Short mmCIF file of C-alpha atoms and ligand atoms in Angstrom, two decimals:
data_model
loop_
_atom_site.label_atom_id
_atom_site.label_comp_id
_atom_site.label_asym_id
_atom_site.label_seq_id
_atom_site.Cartn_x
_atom_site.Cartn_y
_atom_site.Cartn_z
CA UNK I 1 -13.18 -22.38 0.87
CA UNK I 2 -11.16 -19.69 1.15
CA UNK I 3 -6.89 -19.68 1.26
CA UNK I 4 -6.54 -18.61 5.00
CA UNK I 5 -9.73 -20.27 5.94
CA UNK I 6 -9.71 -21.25 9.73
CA UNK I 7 -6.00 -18.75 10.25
CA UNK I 8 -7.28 -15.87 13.31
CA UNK I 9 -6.17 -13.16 13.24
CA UNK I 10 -6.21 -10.71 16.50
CA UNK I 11 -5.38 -7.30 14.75
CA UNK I 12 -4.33 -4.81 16.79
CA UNK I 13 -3.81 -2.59 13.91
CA UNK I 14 -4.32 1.10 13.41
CA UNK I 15 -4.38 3.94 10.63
CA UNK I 16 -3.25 2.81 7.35
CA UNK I 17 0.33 0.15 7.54
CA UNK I 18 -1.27 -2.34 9.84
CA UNK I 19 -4.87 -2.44 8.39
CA UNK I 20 -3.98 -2.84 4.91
CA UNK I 21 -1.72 -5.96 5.75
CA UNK I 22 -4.77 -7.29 7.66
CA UNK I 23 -7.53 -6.54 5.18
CA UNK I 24 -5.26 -8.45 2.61
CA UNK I 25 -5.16 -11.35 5.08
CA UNK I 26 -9.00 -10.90 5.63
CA UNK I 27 -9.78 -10.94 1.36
CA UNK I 28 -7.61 -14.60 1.67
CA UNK I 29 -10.16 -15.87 3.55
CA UNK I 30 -8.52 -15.15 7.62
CA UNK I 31 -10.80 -14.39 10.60
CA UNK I 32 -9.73 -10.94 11.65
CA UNK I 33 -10.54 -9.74 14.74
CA UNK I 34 -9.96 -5.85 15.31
CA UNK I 35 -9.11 -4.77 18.73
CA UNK I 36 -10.10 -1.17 19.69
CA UNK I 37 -10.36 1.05 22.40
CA UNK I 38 -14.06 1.56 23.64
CA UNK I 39 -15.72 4.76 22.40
CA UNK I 40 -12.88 5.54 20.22
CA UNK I 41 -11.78 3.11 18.21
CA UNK I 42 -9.40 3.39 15.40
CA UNK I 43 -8.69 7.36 14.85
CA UNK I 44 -9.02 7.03 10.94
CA UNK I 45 -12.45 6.29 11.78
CA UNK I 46 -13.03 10.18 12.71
CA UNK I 47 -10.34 11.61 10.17
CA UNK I 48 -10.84 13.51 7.18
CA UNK I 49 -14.99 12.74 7.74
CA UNK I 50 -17.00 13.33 4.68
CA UNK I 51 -20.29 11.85 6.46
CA UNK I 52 -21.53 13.29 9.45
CA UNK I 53 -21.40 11.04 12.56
CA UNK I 54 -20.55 7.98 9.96
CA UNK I 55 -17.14 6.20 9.90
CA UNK I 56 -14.85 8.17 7.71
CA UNK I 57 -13.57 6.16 4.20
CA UNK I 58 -10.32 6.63 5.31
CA UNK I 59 -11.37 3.95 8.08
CA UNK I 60 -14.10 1.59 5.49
CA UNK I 61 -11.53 1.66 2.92
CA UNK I 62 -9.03 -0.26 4.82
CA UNK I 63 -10.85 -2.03 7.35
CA UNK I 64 -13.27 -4.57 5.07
CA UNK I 65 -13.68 -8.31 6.37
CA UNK I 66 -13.13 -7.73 9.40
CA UNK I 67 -14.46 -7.78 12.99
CA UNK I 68 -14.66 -5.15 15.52
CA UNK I 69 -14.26 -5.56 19.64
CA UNK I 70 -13.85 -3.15 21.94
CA UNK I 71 -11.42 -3.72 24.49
CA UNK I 72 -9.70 -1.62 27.06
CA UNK I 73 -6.45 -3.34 27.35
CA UNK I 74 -4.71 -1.71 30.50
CA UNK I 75 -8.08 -2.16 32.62
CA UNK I 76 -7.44 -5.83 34.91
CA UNK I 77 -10.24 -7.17 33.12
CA UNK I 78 -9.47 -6.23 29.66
CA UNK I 79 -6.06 -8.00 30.04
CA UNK I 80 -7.73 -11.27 30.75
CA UNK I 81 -10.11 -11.12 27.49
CA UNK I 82 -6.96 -10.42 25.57
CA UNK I 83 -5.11 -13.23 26.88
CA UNK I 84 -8.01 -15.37 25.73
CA UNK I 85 -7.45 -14.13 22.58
CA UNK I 86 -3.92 -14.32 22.05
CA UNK I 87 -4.18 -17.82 23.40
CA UNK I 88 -7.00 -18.76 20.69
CA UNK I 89 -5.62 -16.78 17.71
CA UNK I 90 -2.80 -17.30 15.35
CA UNK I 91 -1.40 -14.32 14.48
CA UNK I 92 -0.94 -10.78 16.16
CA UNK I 93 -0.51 -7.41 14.02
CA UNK I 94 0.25 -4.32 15.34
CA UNK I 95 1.92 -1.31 14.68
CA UNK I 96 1.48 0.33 17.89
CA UNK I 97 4.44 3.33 18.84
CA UNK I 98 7.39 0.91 19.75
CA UNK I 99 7.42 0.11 23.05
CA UNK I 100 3.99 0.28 23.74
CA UNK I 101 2.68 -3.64 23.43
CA UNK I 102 5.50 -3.85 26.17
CA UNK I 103 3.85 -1.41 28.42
CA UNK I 104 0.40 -2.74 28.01
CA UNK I 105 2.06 -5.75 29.30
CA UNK I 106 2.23 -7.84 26.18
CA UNK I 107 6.04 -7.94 24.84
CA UNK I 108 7.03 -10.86 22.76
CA UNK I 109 8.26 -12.84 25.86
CA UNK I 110 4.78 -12.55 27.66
CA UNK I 111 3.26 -13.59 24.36
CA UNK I 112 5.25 -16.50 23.58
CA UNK I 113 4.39 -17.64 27.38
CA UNK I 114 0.72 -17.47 26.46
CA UNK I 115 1.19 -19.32 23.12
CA UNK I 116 4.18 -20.65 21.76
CA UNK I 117 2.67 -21.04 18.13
CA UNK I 118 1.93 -17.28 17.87
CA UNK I 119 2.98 -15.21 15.35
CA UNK I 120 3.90 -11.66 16.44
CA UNK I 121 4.23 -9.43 13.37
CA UNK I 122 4.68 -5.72 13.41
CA UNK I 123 5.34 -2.60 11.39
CA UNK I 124 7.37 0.15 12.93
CA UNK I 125 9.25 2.97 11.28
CA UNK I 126 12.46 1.94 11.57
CA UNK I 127 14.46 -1.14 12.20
CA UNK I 128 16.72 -1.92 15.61
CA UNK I 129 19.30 1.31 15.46
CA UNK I 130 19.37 4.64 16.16
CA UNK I 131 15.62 5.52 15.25
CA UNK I 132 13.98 2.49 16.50
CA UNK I 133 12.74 4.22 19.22
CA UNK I 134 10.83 7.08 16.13
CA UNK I 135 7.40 7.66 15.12
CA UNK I 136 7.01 6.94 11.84
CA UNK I 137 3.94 8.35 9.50
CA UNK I 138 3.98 7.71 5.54
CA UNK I 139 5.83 10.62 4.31
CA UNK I 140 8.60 10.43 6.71
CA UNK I 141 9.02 6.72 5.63
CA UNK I 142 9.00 8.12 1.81
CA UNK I 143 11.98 10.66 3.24
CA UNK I 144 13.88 8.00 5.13
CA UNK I 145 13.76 5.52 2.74
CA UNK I 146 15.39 6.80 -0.05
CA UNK I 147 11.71 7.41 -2.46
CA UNK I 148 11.79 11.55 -1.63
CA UNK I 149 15.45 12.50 -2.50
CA UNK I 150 15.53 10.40 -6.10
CA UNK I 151 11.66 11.69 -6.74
CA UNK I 152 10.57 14.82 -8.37
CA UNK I 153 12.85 17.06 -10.78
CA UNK I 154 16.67 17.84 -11.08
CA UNK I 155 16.77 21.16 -9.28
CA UNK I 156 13.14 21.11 -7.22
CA UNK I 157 12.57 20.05 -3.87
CA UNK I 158 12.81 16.17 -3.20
CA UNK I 159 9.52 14.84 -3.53
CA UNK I 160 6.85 12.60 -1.62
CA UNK I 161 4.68 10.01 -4.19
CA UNK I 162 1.09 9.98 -3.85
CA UNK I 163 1.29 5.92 -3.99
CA UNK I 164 1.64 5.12 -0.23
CA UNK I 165 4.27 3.13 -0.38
CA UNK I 166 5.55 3.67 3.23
CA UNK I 167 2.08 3.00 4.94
CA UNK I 168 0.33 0.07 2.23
CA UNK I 169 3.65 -0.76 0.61
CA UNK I 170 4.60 -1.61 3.70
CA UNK I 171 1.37 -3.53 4.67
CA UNK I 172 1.84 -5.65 1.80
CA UNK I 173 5.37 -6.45 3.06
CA UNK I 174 3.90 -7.42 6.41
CA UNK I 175 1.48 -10.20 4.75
CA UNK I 176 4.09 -11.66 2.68
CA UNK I 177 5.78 -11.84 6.48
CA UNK I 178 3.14 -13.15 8.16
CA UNK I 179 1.61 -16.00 5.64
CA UNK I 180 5.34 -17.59 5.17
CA UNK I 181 5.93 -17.70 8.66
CA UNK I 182 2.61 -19.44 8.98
CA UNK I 183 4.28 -22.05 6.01
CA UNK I 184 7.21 -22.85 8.38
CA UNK I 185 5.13 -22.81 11.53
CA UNK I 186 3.37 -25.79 9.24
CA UNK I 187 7.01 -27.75 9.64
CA UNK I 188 8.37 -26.02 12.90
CA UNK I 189 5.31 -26.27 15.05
CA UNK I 190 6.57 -22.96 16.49
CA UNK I 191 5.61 -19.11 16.25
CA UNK I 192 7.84 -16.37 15.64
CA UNK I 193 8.80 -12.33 15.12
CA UNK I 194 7.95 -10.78 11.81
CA UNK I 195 8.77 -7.22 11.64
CA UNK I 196 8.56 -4.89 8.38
CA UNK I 197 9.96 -1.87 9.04
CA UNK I 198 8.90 1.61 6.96
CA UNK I 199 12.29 2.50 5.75
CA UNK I 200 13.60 -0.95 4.75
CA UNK I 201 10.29 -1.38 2.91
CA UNK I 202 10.55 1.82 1.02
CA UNK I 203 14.30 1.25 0.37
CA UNK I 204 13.20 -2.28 -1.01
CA UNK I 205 11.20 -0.46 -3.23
CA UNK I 206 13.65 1.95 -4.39
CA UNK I 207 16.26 -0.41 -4.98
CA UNK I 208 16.75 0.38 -8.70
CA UNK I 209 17.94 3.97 -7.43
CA UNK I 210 20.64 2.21 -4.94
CA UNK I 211 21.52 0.62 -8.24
CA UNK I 212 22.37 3.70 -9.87
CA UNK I 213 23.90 5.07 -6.72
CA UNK I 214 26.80 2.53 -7.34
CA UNK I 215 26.60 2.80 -11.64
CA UNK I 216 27.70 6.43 -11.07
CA UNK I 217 31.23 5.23 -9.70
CA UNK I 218 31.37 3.98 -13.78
CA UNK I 219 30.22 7.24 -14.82
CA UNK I 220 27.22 9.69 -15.69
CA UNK I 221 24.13 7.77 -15.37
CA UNK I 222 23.49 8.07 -19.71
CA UNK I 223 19.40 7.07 -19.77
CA UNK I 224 19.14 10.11 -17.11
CA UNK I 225 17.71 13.22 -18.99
CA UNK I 226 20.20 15.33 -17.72
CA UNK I 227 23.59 13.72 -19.33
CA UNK I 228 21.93 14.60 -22.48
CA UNK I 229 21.61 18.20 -21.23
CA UNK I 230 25.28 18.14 -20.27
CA UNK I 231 24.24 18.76 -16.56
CA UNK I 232 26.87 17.21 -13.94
CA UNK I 233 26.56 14.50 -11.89
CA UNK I 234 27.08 14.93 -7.92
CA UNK I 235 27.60 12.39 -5.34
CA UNK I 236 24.10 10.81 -5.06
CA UNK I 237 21.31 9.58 -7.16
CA UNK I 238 19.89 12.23 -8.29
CA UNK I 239 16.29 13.55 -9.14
CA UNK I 240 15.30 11.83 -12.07
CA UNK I 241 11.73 13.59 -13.29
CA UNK I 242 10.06 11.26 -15.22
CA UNK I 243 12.36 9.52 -16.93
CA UNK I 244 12.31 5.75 -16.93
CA UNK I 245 13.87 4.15 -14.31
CA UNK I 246 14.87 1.48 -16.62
CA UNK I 247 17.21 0.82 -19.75
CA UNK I 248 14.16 1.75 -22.09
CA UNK I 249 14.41 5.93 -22.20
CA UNK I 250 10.71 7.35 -21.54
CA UNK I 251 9.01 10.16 -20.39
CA UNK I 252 5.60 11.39 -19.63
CA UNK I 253 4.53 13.55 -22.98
CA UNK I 254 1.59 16.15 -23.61
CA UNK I 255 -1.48 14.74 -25.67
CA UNK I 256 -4.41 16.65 -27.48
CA UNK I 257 -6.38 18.72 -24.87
CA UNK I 258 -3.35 19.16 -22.41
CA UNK I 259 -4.03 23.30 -22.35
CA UNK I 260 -7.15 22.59 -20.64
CA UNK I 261 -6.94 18.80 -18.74
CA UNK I 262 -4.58 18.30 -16.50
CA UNK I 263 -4.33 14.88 -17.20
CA UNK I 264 -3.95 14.99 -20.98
CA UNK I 265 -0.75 13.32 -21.05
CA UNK I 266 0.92 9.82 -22.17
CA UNK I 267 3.23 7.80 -20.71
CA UNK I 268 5.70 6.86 -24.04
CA UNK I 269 8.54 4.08 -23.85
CA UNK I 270 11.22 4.37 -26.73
CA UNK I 271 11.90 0.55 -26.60
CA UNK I 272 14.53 -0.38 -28.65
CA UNK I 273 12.95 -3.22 -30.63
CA UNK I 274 9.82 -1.27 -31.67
CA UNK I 275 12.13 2.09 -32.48
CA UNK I 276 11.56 1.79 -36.55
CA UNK I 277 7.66 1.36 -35.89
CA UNK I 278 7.99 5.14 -33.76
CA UNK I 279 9.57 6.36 -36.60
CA UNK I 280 7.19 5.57 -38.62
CA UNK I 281 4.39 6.47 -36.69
CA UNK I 282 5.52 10.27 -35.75
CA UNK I 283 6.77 10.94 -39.34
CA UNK I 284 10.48 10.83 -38.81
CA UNK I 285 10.94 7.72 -40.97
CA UNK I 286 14.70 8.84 -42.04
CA UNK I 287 15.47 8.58 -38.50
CA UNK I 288 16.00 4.73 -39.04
CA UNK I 289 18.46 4.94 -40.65
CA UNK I 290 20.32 7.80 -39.69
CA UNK I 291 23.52 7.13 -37.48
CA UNK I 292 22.67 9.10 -34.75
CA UNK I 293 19.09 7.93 -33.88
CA UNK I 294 19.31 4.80 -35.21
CA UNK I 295 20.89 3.30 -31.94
CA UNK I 296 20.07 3.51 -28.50
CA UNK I 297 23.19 4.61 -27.75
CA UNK I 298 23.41 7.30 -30.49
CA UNK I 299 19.88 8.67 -29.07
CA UNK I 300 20.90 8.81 -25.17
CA UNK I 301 22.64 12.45 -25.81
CA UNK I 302 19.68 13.15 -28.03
CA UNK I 303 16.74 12.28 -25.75
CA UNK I 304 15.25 15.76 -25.73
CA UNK I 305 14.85 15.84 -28.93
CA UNK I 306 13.61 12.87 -29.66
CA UNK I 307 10.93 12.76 -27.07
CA UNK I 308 10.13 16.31 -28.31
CA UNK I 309 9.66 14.85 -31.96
CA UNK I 310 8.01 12.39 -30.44
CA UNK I 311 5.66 14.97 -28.34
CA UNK I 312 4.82 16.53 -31.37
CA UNK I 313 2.81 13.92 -32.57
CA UNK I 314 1.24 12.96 -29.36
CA UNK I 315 -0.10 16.44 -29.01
CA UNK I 316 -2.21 16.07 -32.11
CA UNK I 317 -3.66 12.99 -30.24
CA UNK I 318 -5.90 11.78 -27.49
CA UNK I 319 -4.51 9.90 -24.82
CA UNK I 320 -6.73 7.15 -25.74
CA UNK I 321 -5.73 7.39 -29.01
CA UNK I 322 -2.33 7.56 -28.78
CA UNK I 323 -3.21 4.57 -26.54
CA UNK I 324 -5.28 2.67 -29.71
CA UNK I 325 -2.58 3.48 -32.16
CA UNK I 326 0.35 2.19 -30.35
CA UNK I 327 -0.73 -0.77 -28.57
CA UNK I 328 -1.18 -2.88 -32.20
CA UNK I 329 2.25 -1.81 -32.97
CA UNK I 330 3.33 -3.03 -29.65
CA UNK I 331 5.11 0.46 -28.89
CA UNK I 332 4.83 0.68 -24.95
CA UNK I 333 2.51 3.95 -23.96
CA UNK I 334 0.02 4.40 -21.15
CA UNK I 335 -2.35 7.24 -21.07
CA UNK I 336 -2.17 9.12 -17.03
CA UNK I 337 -5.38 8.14 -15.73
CA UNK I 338 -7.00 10.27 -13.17
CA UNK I 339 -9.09 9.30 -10.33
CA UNK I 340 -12.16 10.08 -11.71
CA UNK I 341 -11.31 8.10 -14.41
CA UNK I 342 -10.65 4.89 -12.86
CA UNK I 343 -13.55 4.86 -10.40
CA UNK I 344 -15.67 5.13 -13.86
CA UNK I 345 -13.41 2.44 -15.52
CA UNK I 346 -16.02 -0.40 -16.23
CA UNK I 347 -12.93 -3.55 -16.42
CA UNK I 348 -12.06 -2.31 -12.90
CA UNK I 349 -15.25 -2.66 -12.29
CA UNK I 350 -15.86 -6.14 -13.48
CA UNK I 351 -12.32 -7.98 -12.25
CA UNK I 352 -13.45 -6.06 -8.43
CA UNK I 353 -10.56 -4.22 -8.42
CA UNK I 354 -12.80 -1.24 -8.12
CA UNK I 355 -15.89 -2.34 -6.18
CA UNK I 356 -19.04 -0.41 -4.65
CA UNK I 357 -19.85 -1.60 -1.25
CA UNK I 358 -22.37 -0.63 0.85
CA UNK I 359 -22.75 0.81 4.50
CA UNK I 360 -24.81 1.56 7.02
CA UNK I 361 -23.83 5.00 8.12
CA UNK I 362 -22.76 6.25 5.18
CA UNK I 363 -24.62 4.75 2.36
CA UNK I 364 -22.48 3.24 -0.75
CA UNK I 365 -19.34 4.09 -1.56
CA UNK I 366 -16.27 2.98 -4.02
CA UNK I 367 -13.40 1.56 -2.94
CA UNK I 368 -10.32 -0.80 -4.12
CA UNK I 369 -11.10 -3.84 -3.97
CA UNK I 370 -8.28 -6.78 -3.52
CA UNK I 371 -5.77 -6.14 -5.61
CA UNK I 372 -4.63 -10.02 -5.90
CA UNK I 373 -6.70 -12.30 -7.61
CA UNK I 374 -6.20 -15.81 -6.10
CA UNK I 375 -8.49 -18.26 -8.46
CA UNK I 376 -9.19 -20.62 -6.13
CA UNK I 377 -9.74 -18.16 -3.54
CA UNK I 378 -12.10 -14.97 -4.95
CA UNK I 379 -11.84 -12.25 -2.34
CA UNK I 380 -15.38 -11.04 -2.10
CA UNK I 381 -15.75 -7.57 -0.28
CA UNK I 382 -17.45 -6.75 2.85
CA UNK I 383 -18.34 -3.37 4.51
CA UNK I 384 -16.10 -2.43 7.58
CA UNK I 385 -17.43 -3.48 11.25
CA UNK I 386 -18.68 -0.43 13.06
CA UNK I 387 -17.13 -0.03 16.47
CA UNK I 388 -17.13 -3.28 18.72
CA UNK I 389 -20.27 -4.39 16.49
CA UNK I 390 -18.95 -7.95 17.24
CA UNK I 391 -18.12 -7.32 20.93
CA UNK I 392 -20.54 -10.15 22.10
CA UNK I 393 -20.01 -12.37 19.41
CA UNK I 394 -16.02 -12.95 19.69
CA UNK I 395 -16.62 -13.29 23.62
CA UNK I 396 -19.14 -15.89 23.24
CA UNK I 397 -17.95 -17.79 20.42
CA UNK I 398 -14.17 -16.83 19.77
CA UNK I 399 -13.95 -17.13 23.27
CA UNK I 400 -16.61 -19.40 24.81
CA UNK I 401 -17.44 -16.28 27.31
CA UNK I 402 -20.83 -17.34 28.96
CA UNK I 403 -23.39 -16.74 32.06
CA UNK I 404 -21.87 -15.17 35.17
CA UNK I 405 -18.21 -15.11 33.64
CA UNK I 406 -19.55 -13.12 30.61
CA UNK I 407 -21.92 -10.44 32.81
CA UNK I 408 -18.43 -10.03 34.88
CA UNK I 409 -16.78 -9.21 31.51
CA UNK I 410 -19.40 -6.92 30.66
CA UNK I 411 -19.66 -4.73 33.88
CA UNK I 412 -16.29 -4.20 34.32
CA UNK I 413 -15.78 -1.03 31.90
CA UNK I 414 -12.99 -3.51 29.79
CA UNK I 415 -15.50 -3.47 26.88
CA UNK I 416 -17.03 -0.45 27.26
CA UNK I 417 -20.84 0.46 26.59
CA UNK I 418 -22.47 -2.39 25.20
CA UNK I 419 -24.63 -1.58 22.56
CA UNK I 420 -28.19 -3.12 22.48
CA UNK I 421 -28.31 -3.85 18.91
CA UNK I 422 -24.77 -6.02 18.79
CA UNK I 423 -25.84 -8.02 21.68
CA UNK I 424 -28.74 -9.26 19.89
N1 LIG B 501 -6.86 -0.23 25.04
C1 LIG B 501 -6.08 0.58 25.80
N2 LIG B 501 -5.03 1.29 25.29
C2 LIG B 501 -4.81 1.17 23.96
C3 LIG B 501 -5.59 0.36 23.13
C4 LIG B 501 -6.66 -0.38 23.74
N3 LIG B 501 -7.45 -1.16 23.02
N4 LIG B 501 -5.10 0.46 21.87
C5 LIG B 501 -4.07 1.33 21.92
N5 LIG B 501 -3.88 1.75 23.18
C6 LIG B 501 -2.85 2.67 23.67
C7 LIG B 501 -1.45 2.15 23.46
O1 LIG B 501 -1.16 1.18 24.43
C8 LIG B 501 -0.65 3.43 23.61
O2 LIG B 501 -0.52 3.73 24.98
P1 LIG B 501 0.90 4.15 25.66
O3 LIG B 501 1.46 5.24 24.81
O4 LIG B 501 0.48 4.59 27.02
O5 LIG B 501 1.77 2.96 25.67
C9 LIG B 501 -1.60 4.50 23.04
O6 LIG B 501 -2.86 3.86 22.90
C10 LIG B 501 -1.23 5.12 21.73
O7 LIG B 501 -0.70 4.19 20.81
P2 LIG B 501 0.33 4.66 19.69
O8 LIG B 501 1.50 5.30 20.37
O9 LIG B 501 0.63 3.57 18.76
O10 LIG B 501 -0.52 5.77 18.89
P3 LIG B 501 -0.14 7.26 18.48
O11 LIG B 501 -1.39 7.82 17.96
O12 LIG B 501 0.52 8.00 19.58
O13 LIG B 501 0.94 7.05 17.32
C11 LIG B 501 1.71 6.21 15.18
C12 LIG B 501 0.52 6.69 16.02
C13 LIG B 501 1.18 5.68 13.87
C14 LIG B 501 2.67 7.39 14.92
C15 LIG B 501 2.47 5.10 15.96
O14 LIG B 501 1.55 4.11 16.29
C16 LIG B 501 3.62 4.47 15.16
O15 LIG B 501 4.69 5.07 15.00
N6 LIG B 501 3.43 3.24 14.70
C17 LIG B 501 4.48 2.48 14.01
C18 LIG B 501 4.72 2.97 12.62
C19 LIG B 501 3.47 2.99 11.79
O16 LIG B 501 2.77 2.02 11.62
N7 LIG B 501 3.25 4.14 11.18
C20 LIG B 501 2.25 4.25 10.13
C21 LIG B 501 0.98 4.69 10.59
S1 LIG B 501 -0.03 4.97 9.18
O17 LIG B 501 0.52 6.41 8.56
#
């Protein structure tokens, strides 16, 4: 038995915010049932295609566990299947352009009418004010929400992240929306709104940066990398390289091979409490002792030199074994892995965090698998559906579609082409 066993989903999700909420609800064990436009589908499914005439990975990587029907929901027919559904499922995702559930008829109002214990849960790219009305992709999120101005170096252009934290960060805000207003719909009996907007969930993410916005009142922000380069402070967080966003300094330093691999680099922490064990380790043993290292207050002005002491040693190193030597010493270091790297990473591998999954179309491919292990609930990973390849099966047994009603269904254009193969 899985944790959402028996929850339905109807998932009316597209691109990357909506499906990754969904896909997490899907690897907990819900019933999700994709709704997409006949012959078209989901556009990720024909972005950035690798495969010839197969669905892109852009679309298998965040579409597993799920179903696929194909639905034309402004055609008179169409609207009546997806009534059906919302009346027999539990939860509806979107993240539709606002406005547009409205115009296809289905605002919240319309929805609650059809069944009061729904929960309606969205992402858009902003909350109710003066952008609600926006388009909202990842990167824009990443501007508007606070990650691109405090990311990247003092002096460069603000930066975007490669982590998506505007389009899956905000996913994974969604599903923590949706499952606890399924635990008070357990008391209340009653459905209700969840909505995740891009910015606020990028601006929850960055909210050790808001922290600093309101330290600098007190003064120069002193674990920044740039008070010990005597470089002002201005009005607003600012660009912060890689230093550590926390009260341990740390920086990203060059290991053995670095000339050549772009990803021969460490991650090193100076924590305080393992500071006479760094000492030790990159031959700068007097620096114990001595009043101005011995502190982390004394080294804040200093941090370029340490970390270049520090660097020194590192570069004589592999990341893996800077990575062996530190780790029994408990000094805080982790090597930058690449992609290539983790895909080959066999513990990946065995907890399914990295999985291989097969498909149809395209043959098998790697992809992340759930990222939260439940232990009473193992999320085990299934391909993607191909387009409305359960068409027939959520009319007949979602929806109890059958004889003359269903033929009526099928000739009206609402589900488009039906395809021999998913009718048998
Ligand atoms: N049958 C009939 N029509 C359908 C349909 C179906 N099964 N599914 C979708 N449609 C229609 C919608 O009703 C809408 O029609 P109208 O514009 O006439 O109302 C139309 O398809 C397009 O939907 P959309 O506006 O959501 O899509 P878009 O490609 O124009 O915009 C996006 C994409 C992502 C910018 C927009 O959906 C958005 O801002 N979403 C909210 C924020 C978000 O999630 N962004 C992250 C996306 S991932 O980077």
């Amino acid at each position: 038995m899985k944790a959402l066993e028996g929850v339905k989903i109807l998932d009316f999700t597209h691109v990357q915010s909506g499906p990754t909420c969904t896909q997490l609800l899907a690897w907990f064990g819900a019933d999700v049932i994709k709704v997409e436009r006949p012959g078209v589908g989901d556009a990720t499914r024909k972005q950035l295609v690798d495969v010839e005439g197969a669905d892109s990975l852009y679309f298998t990587m965040l579409n597993h566990n799920k179903r696929s029907i194909t639905l034309n929901t402004k055609n008179e027919t169409g609207k009546e299947v997806l009534e059906r559904l919302v009346k027999e499922c539990d939860v509806l995702v979107e993240n539709f352009a606002p406005g547009a559930l409205d115009r296809m008829g289905f605002g919240w109002e319309r929805i609650q009418e059809l069944n009061p214990r729904m929960i309606m849960a969205s992402v858009k790219g902003f909350g109710p004010g003066p952008y609600e009305d926006c388009k909202v992709y990842e990167n824009v999120a990443q501007c508007a929400g606070g990650a691109a101005s405090t990311t990247g170096f003092l002096g460069n252009l603000p930066m975007v992240t490669g982590a998506q934290i505007g389009d899956s960060g905000t996913g994974l805000h969604l599903a923590l929306g949706i499952v606890t207003a399924l635990f008070q719909r357990e008391k209340s009996g009653k459905g209700q709104r969840v909505l995740a907007a891009m910015q606020d969930g990028v601006l929850n993410l960055c909210r050790v940066k808001l922290r600093d916005q309101q330290r600098l009142k007190a003064g120069p922000l002193k674990e920044y990398s740039q008070y010990g380069e005597d470089i002002p402070f201005g009005d607003a967080t600012p660009r912060a390289g890689n230093d550590s966003g926390g009260g341990q300094p740390g920086r990203i330093l060059k290991c053995k091979g670095w000339q050549s691999d772009p990803d021969a680099y460490t991650y090193f922490i100076t924590q305080a409490a393992v500071w006479p064990k760094i000492c030790d380790v990159i031959g700068k043993p007097e620096w114990k002792d001595d009043p101005d290292y011995a502190t982390p207050p004394a080294r804040l002005p200093r941090l370029n030199e340490v970390f270049d002491a520090i660097e020194e040693w590192t570069k004589t190193k592999t990341k893996f074994e800077v990575m062996d030597i530190c780790n029994p010493l408990d000094i805080p270091v982790g090597p930058i892995l690449s992609m290539q790297e983790l895909a080959q990473e066999a513990s990946l591998r065995e907890t399914g965090t990295i999985v291989e999954v097969d498909h149809p179309e395209r043959g098998p491919y790697l992809s992340v698998g759930c990222p939260i292990k439940l232990s009473e609930s193992p999320a085990d990973v299934k391909r993607s559906p191909l387009l409305g390849e359960h068409t027939e099966e959520i009319l007949t047994e979602v929806l109890g579609y059958a004889g003359e009603e269903l033929d009526r269904v099928r000739s009206s254009g609402a589900i488009g082409e039906v395809k021999q193969e998913a009718a048998e």
